[in-house]
Coordinates of C-alpha atoms and ligand atoms in Angstrom, one line a residue:
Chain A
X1 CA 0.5 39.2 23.2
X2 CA 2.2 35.4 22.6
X3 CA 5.3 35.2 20.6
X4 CA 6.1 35.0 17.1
X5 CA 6.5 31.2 16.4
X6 CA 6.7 31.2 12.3
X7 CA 7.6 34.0 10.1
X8 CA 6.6 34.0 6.6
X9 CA 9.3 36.2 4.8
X10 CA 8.8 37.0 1.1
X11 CA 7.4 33.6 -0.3
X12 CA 7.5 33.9 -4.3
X13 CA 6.8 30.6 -6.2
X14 CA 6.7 29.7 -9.7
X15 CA 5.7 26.4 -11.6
X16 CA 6.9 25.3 -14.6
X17 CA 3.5 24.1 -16.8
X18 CA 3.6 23.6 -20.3
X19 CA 6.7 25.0 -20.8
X20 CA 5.5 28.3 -19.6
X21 CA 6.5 29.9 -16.2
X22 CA 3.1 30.2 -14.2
X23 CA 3.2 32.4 -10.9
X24 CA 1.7 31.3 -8.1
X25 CA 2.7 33.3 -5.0
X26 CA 3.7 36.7 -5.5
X27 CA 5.9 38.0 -2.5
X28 CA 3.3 36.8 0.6
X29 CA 4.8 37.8 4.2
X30 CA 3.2 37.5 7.4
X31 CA 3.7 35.7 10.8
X32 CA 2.1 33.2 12.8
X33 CA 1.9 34.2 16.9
X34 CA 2.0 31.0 19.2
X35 CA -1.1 29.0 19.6
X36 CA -2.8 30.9 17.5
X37 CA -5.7 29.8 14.9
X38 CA -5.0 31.2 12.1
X39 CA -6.4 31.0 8.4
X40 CA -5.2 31.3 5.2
X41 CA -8.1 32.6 2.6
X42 CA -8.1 32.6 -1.0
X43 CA -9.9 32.0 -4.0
X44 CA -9.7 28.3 -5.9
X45 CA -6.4 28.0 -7.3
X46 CA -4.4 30.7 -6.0
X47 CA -1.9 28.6 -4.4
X48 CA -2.9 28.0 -1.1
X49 CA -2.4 24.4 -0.9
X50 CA 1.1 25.6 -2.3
X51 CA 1.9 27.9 0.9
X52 CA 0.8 25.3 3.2
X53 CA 3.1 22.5 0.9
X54 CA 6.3 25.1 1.4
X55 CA 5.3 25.7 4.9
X56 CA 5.6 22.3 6.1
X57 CA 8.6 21.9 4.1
X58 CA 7.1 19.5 0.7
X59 CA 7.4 22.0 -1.7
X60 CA 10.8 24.8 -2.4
X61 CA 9.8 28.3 -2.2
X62 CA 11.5 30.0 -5.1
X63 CA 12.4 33.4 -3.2
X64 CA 11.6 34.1 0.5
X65 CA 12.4 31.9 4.2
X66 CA 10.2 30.9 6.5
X67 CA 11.7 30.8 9.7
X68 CA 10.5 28.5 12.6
X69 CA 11.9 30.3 15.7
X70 CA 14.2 32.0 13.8
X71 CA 15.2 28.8 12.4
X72 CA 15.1 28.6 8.1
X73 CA 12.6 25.8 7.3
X74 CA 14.8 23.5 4.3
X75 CA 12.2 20.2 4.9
X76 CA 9.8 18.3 6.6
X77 CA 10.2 18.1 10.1
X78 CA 8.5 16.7 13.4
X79 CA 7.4 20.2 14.5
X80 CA 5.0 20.3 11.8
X81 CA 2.0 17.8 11.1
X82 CA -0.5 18.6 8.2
X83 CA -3.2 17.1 7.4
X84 CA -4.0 17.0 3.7
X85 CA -7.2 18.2 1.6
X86 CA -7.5 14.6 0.6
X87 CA -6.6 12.9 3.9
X88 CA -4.2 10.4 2.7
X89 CA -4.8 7.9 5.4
X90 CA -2.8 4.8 5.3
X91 CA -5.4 2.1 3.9
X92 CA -3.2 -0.7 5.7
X93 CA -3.6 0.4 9.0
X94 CA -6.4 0.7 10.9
X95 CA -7.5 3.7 13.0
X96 CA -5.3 2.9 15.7
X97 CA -2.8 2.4 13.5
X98 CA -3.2 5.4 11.9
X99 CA -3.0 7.2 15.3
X100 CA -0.2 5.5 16.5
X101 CA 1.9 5.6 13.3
X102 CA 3.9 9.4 14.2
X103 CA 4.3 7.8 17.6
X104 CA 5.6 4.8 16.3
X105 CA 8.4 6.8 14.3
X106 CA 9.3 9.0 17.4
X107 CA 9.6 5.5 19.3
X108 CA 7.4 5.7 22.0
X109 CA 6.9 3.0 24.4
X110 CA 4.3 0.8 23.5
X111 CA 2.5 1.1 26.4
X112 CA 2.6 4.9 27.0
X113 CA 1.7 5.4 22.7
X114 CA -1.6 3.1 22.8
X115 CA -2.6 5.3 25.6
X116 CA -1.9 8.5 23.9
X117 CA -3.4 7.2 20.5
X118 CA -7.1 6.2 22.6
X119 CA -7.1 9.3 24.1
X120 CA -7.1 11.6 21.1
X121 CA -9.2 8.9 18.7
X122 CA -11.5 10.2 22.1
X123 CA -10.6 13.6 21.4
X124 CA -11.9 13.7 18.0
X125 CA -15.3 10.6 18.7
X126 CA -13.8 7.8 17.4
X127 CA -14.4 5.5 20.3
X128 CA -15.4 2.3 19.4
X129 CA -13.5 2.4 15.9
X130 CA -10.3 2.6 16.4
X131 CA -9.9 -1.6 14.8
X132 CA -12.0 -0.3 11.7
X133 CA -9.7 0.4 8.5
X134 CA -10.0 3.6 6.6
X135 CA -12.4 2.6 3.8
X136 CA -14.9 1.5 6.2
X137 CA -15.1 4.8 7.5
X138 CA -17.5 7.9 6.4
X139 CA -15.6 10.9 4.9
X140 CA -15.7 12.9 8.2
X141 CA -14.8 10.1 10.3
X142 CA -11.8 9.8 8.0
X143 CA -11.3 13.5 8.4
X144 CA -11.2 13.1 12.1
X145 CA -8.5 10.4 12.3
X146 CA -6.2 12.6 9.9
X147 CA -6.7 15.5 12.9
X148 CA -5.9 12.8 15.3
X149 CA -2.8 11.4 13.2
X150 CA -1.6 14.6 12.8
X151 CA -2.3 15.8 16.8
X152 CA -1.1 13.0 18.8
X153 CA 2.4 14.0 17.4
X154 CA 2.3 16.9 19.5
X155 CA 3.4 18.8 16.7
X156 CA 4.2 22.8 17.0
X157 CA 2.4 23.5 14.4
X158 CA -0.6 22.0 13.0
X159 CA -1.3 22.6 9.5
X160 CA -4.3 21.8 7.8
X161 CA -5.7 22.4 4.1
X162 CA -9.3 22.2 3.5
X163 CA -10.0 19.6 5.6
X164 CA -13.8 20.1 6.0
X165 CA -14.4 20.9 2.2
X166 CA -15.9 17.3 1.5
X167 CA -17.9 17.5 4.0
X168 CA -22.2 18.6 3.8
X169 CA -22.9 22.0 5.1
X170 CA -24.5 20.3 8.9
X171 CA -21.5 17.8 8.9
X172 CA -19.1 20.6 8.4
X173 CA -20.5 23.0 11.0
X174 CA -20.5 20.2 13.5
X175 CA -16.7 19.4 12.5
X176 CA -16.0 23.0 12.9
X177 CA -17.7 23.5 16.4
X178 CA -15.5 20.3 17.5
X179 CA -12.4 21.8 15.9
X180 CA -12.4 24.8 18.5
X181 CA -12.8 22.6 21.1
X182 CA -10.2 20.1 20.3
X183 CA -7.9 23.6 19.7
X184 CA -8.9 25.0 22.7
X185 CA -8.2 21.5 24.5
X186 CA -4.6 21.4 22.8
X187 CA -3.9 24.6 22.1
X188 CA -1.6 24.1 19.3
X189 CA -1.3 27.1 16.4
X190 CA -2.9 25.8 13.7
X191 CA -2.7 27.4 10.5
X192 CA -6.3 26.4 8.5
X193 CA -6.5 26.7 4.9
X194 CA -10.0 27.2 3.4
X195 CA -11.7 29.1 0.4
X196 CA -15.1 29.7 2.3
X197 CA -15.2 32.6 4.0
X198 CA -18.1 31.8 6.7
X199 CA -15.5 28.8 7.7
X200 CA -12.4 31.3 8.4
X201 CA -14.3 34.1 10.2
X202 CA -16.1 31.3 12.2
X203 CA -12.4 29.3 13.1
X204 CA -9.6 31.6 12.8
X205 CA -7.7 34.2 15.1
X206 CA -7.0 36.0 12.1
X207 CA -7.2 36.0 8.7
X208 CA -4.6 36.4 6.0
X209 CA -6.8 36.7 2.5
X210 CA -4.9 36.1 -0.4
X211 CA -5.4 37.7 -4.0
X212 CA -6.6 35.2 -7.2
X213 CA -3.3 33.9 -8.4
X214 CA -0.5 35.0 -8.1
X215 CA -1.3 35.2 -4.4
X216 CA -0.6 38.6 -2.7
X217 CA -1.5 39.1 0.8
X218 CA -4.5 41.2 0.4
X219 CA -5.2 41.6 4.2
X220 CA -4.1 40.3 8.1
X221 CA -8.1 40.5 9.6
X222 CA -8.1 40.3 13.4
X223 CA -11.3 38.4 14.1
X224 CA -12.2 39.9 17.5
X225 CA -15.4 37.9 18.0
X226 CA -16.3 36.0 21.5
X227 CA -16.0 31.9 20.9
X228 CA -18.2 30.3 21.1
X229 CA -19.6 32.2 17.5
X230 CA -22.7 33.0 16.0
X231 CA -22.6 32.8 12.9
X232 CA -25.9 35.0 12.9
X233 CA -25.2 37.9 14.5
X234 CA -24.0 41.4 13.4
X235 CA -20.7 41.4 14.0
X236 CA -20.0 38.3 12.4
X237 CA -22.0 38.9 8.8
X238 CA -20.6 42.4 8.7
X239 CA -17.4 40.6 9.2
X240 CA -18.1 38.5 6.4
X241 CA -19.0 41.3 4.0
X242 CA -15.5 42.7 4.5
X243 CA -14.0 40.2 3.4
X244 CA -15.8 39.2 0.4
X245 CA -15.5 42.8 -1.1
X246 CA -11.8 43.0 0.0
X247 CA -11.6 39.9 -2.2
X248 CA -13.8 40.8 -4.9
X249 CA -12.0 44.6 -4.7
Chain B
X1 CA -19.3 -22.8 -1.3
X2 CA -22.5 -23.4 -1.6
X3 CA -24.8 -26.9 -2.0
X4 CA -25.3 -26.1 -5.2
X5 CA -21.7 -25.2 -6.3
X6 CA -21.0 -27.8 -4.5
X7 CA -22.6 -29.9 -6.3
X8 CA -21.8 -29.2 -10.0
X9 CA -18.0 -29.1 -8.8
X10 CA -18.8 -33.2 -8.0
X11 CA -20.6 -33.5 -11.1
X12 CA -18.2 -32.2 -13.3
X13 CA -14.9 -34.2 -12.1
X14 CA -17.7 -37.4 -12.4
X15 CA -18.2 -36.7 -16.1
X16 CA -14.6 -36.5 -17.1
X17 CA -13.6 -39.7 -15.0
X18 CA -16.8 -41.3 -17.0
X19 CA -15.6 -40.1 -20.2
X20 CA -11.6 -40.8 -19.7
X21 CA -12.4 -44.9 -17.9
X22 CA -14.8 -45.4 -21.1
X23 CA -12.6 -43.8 -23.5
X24 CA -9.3 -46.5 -21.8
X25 CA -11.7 -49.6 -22.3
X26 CA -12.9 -48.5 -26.3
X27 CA -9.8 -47.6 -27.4
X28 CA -7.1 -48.6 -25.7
X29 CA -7.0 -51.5 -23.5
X30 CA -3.7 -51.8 -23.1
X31 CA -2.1 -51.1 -19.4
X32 CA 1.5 -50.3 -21.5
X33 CA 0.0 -47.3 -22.7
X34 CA -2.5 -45.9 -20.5
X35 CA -4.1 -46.3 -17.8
X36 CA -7.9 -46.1 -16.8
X37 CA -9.2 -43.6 -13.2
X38 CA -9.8 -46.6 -11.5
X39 CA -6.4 -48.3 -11.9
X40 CA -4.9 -44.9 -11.3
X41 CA -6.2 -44.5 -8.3
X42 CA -5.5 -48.0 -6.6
X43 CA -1.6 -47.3 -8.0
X44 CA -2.0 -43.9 -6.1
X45 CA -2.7 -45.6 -2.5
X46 CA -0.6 -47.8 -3.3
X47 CA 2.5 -45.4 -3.7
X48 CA 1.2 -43.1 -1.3
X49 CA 0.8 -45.9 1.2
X50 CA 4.4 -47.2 0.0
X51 CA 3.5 -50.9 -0.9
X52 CA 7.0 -52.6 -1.8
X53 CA 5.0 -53.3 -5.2
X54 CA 6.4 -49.4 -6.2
X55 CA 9.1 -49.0 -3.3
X56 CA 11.4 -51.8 -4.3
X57 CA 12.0 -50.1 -7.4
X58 CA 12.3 -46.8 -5.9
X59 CA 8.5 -45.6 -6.6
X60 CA 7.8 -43.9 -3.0
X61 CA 5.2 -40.8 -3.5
X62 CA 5.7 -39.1 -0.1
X63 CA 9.5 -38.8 -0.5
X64 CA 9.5 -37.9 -4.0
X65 CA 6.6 -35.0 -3.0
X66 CA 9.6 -34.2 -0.2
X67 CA 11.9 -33.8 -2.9
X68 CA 10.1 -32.2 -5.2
X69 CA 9.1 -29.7 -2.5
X70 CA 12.4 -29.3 -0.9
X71 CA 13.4 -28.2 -4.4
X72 CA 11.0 -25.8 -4.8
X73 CA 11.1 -24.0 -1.4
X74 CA 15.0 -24.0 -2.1
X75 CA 14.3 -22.3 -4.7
X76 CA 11.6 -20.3 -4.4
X77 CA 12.9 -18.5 -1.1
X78 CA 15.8 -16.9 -2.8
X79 CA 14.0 -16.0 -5.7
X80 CA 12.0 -14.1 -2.7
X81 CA 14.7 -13.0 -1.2
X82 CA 16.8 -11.7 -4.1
X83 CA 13.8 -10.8 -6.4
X84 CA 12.1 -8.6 -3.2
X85 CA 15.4 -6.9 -2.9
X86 CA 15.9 -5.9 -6.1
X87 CA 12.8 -4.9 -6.7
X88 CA 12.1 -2.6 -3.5
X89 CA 15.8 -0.9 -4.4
X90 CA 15.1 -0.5 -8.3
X91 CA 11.2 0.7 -7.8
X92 CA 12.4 3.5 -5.2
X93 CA 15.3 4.5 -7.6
X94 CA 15.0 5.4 -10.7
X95 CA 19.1 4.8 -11.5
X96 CA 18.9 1.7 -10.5
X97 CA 15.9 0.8 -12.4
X98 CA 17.3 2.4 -15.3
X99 CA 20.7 0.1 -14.3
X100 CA 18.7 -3.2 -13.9
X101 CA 16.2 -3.1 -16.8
X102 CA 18.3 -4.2 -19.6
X103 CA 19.6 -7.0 -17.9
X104 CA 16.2 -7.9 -16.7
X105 CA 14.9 -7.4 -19.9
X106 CA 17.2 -9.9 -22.1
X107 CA 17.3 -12.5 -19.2
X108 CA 13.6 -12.6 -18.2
X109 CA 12.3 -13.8 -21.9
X110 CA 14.7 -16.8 -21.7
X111 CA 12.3 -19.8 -20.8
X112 CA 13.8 -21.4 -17.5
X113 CA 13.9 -24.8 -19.1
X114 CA 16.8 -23.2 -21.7
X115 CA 19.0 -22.8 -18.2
X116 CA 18.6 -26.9 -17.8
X117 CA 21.7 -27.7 -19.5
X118 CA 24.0 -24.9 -18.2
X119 CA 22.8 -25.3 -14.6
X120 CA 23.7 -29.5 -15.0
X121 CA 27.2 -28.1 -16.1
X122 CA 28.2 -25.4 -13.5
X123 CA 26.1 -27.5 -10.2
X124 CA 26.1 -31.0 -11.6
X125 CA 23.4 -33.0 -11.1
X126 CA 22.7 -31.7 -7.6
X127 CA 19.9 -30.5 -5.1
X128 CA 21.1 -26.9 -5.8
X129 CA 20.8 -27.3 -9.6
X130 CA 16.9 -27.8 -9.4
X131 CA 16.5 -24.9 -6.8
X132 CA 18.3 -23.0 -9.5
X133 CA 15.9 -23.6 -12.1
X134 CA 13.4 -22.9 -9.9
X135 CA 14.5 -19.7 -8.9
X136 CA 15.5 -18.6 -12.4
X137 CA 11.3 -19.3 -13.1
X138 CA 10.2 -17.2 -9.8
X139 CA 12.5 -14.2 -9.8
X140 CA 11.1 -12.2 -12.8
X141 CA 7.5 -12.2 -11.8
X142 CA 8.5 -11.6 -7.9
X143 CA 11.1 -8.8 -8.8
X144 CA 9.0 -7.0 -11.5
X145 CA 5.7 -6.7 -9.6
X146 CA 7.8 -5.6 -6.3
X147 CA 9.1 -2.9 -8.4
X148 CA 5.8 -1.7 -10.0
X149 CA 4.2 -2.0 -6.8
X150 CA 7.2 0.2 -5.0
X151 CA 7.3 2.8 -8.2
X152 CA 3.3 2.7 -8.2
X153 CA 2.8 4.1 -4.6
X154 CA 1.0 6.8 -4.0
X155 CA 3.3 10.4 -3.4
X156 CA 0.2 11.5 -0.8
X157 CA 1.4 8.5 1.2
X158 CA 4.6 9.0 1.4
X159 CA 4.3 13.0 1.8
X160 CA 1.9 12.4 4.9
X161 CA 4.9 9.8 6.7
X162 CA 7.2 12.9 6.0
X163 CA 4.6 15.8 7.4
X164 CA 4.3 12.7 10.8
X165 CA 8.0 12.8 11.3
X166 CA 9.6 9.5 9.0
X167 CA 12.4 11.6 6.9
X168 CA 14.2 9.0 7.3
X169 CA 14.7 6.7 4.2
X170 CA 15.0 3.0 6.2
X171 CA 11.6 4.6 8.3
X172 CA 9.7 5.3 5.0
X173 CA 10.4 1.8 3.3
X174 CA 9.9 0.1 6.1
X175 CA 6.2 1.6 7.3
X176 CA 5.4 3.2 4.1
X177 CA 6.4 1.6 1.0
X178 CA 6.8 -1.7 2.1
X179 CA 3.1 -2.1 3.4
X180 CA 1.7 -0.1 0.9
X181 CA 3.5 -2.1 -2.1
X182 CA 2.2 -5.9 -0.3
X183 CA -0.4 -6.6 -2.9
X184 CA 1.6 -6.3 -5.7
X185 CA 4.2 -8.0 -4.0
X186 CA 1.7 -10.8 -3.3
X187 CA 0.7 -11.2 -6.8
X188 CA 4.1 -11.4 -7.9
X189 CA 4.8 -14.3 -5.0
X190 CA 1.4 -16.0 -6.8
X191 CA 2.7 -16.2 -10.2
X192 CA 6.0 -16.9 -9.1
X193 CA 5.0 -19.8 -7.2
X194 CA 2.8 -21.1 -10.0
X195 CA 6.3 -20.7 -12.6
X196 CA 8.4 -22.4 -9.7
X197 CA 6.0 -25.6 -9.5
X198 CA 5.8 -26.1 -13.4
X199 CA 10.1 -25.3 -13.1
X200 CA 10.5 -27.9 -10.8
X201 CA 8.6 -30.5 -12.9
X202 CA 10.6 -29.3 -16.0
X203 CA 14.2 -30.0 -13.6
X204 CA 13.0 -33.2 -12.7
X205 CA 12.1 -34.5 -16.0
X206 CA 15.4 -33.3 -17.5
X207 CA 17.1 -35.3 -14.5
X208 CA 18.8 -32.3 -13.0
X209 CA 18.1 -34.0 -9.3
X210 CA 17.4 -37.1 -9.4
X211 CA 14.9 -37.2 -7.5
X212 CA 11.7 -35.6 -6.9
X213 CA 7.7 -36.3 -8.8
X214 CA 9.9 -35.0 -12.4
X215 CA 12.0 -37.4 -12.2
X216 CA 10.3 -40.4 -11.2
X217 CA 7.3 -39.2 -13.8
X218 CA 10.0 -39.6 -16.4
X219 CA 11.7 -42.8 -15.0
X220 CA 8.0 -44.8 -14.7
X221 CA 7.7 -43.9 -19.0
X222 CA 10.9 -45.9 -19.0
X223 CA 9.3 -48.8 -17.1
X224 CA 6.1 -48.4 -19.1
X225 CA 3.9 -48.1 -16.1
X226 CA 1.3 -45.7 -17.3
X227 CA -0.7 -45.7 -14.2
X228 CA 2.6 -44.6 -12.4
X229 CA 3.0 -41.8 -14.8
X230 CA -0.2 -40.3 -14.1
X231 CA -0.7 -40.8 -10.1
X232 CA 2.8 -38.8 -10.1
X233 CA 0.9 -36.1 -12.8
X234 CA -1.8 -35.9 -10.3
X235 CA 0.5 -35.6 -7.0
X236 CA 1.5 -32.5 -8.9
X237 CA -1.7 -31.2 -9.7
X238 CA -2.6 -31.2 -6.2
X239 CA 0.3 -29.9 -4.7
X240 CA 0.3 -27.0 -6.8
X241 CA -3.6 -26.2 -6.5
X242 CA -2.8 -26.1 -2.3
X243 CA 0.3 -23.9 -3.2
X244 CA -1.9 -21.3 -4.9
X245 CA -4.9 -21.8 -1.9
X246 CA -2.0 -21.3 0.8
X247 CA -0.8 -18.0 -1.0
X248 CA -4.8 -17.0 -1.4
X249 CA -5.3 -17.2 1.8
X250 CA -2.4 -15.6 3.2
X251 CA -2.9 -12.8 1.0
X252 CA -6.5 -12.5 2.6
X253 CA -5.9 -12.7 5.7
X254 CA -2.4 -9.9 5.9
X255 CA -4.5 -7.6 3.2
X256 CA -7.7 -7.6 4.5
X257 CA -7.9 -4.1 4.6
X258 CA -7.7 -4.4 0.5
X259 CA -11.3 -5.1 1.2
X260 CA -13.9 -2.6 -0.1
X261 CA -11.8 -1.2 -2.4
X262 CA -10.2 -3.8 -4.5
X263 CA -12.8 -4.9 -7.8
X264 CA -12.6 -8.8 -7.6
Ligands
ATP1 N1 3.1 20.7 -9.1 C1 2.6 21.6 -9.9 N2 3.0 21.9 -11.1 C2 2.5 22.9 -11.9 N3 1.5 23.7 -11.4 C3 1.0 23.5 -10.2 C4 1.5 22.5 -9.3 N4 0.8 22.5 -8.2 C5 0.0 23.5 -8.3 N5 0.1 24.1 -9.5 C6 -0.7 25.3 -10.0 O1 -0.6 26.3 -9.0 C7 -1.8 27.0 -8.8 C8 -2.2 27.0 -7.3 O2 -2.4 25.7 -6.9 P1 -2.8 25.3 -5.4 O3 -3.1 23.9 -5.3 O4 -1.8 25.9 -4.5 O5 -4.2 26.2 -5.3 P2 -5.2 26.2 -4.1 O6 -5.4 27.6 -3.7 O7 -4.9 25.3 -3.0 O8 -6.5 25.8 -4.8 P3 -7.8 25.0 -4.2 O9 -8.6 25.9 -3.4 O10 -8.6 24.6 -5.4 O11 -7.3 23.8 -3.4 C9 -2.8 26.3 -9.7 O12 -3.0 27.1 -10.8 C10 -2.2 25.0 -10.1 O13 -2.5 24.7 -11.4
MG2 MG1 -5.7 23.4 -2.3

């Protein structure tokens, strides 16, 4: 078995709304082996994004640690790329420069960066439009330069929240399909957010299905299932069941 | 543009030279108090083209446009400068927002002609006294739409720089904010320009310089040449309408990516 690269100690969380104190994790613990896919499950609204935001270091965990190699996470940090439920390209730069912009910051030689940047707008099939600016671009195209954004960083951990939700049921099984490869190509640990089910049993390693809010940690499911899956067979809709009575128990 | 467009923009200019040369001959007829388009426009060449008619008296339209543009690009770059600092520093803090606005606020409604009299005391009548009026005019628009465009960027921008590595402050202004805050900036730059222009005028006129399209607008009244008057009006005119085009076009071509999502 790999090693443990991210423990998730105790996270409790509040938020202050309307002058009332509103819990939103409640004591979640588990850890994250290296390169790894795993998923984080949950119902709308019980603070998933909110894990992932304290994970990679944008939001303060009231009670808890995370530690990243036994380091305490206290911000953002190169190790970590996400790539947000809403993409939040930068509308000034094209694709490319949207690619290159983490190399940019770690200052890598011209040269050597455009070469890494064409190779992962490759990876994910954006040959051909890597001088076309974001709003020219269909909302899984976008989706596919955040994933390269956030790759090409070579981050330790990539972390990613909802990113297929936008998408049309066809369009999102394709994107998923091309996920595994481009994990199994990198093979980063990726820690996938997601409220659909299918997507998590389909994607992840394991599972770790949260509660409605305040989110416990209901369940760690090992998916033990052969890649590539079908999403037809036995194993996989039985699977599936599991889950969405551990969630509705 | 279009034939068409083209077309009416030549028809319309036609009319009101029509209207104003009929409007000289009916009721005026007299060169000591205005002058007719087609006067105008001889006296125009001729000044341009600096016939010793105008030059001998000190009438020479391509070195009073040098003045008059030397003034305002004295002017308008350190209302750039200073108004772009300021407002990058006060739109990312709060504190110093909070520290500039009063004085921003009691200054900024003070029309820049009102400074005339205390710049001519504290720079003379100087170069550097125009540039100041100038830059009194372009600062407030640059520095307040800076700041709204700095204070109005989106968090998801900046949190994405942070998640790809930029925690550091000079990083994030420089790839983040800065880019992301350009078309404000841009529009502030526009209507600063267009305040700078009508300040420089306003110097002139007053006499702060004495030199520059103002100041010999004012000086050809004294000599009752009319047709002087207004070929200096209409260098003006001009050089402010290719101001604005040159800022338009700037702004087009380094935000092109505004494209598709800005409602024009
Ligand atoms: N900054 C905030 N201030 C106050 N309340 C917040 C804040 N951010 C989130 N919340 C609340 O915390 C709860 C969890 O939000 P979160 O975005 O983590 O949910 P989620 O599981 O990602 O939901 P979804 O699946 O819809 O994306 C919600 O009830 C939300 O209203
Ligand atoms: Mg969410």
């Amino acid at each position: 078995m790999s090693e443990i690269l991210l423990q998730i100690k105790n996270i409790r969380k509040w938020f202050n709304s309307q002058e009332k104190e509103l819990m939103v994790i409640d004591g979640v613990s588990f850890d994250v082996r290296e390169g790894e896919f795993i998923s984080i499950l949950g119902p709308s609204g019980c603070g998933k994004t909110t894990l992932l935001r304290i994970i990679a270091g944008l939001e303060k965990q009231d009670e808890g640690e995370i530690l990243l190699r036994g380091k305490s996470i206290t911000g953002p940090g190169q190790d970590r790329s996400m790539v947000f439920q809403d993409y939040a390209l930068f509308p000034w730069r094209t694709v490319l420069g949207n690619v290159l912009f983490g190399l940019e910051i770690r200052k890598i030689p011209k040269v050597e960066a455009l070469e890494k940047a064409k190779k992962f707008i490759k990876l994910v099939g954006l040959e051909g439009f890597e001088n076309s600016y974001p709003h020219e671009l269909s909302g899984g195209m976008r989706q596919r330069v955040a994933i390269a954004r956030a790759l090409v960083c070579e981050p330790e951990i990539l972390l990613m929240d909802e990113p297929l939700s936008a998408l049309d049921a066809q369009t999102r099984n394709v994107m998923q399909s091309e996920l595994v490869r481009i994990w199994q190509e990198t093979r980063k640990t990726i820690i996938y957010v997601t409220h659909n089910i299918e997507e998590a049993v389909y994607l992840a390693d394991r599972i770790a299905v949260l509660s409605r809010r305040p989110a416990k940690l209901l369940d760690l499911v090992e998916v033990e299932l052969e890649r590539p899956r079908n999403r037809f067979s036995k194993e996989f809709i039985e699977l599936r069941a599991r889950i969405f009575n551990l969630i509705q128990g | 543009m279009r034939v068409k467009d083209f077309f009416i923009f030549f028809f319309s200019i036609g009319i009101f030279l029509v209207l104003w040369e009929a409007y000289y001959w009916i009721f005026i007829s007299n060169p000591f108090v205005l002058a007719p388009p087609s006067k105008v426009i001889v006296t125009f060449i001729q000044l341009t083209l600096g016939d010793p008619k105008f030059a001998d008296s000190g009438f020479q339209m391509l070195t009073d446009m040098a003045y008059s543009i030397y003034h305002y690009a004295l002017g308008f770059a350190s209302a750039i400068l200073v108004g772009f600092s300021i407002g990058l520093i006060a739109g990312w803090s709060k504190t110093v927002e909070k520290l500039i606005y009063p004085i921003v606020e009691l200054i900024r409604p003070i029309p820049p002609i009102a400074w005339i009299p205390i710049a001519i005391l504290l720079l003379k009548l100087t170069h550097t006294a125009a540039a100041f009026i100038i830059f009194i005019g372009a600062v407030f628009p640059i520095l307040l739409n800076t700041m709204y465009g700095v204070s109005s960027v989106e968090k998801k921008y900046v949190e994405a720089a942070l998640t790809l590595g930029a925690t550091k402050t000079s990083t994030m202004l420089r790839k983040v904010i800065i880019p992301a805050s350009m078309p404000a900036f841009f529009n502030g730059l526009r209507v600063g320009s267009g305040v700078a222009w009508m300040c420089v005028v306003a110097a002139e006129l007053f006499g702060v310089s004495q030199f520059g399209l103002g100041y010999k607008i004012q000086l050809a009244r004294l000599y009752h040449s009319p047709d002087v008057v207004i070929s200096y009006m209409l260098a003006i005119g001009i050089i402010g309408l290719i101001l604005d085009r040159i800022y338009r076009l700037a702004e087009d071509r380094l935000l092109s990516w505004r494209r598709g999502f800005v409602v024009e």
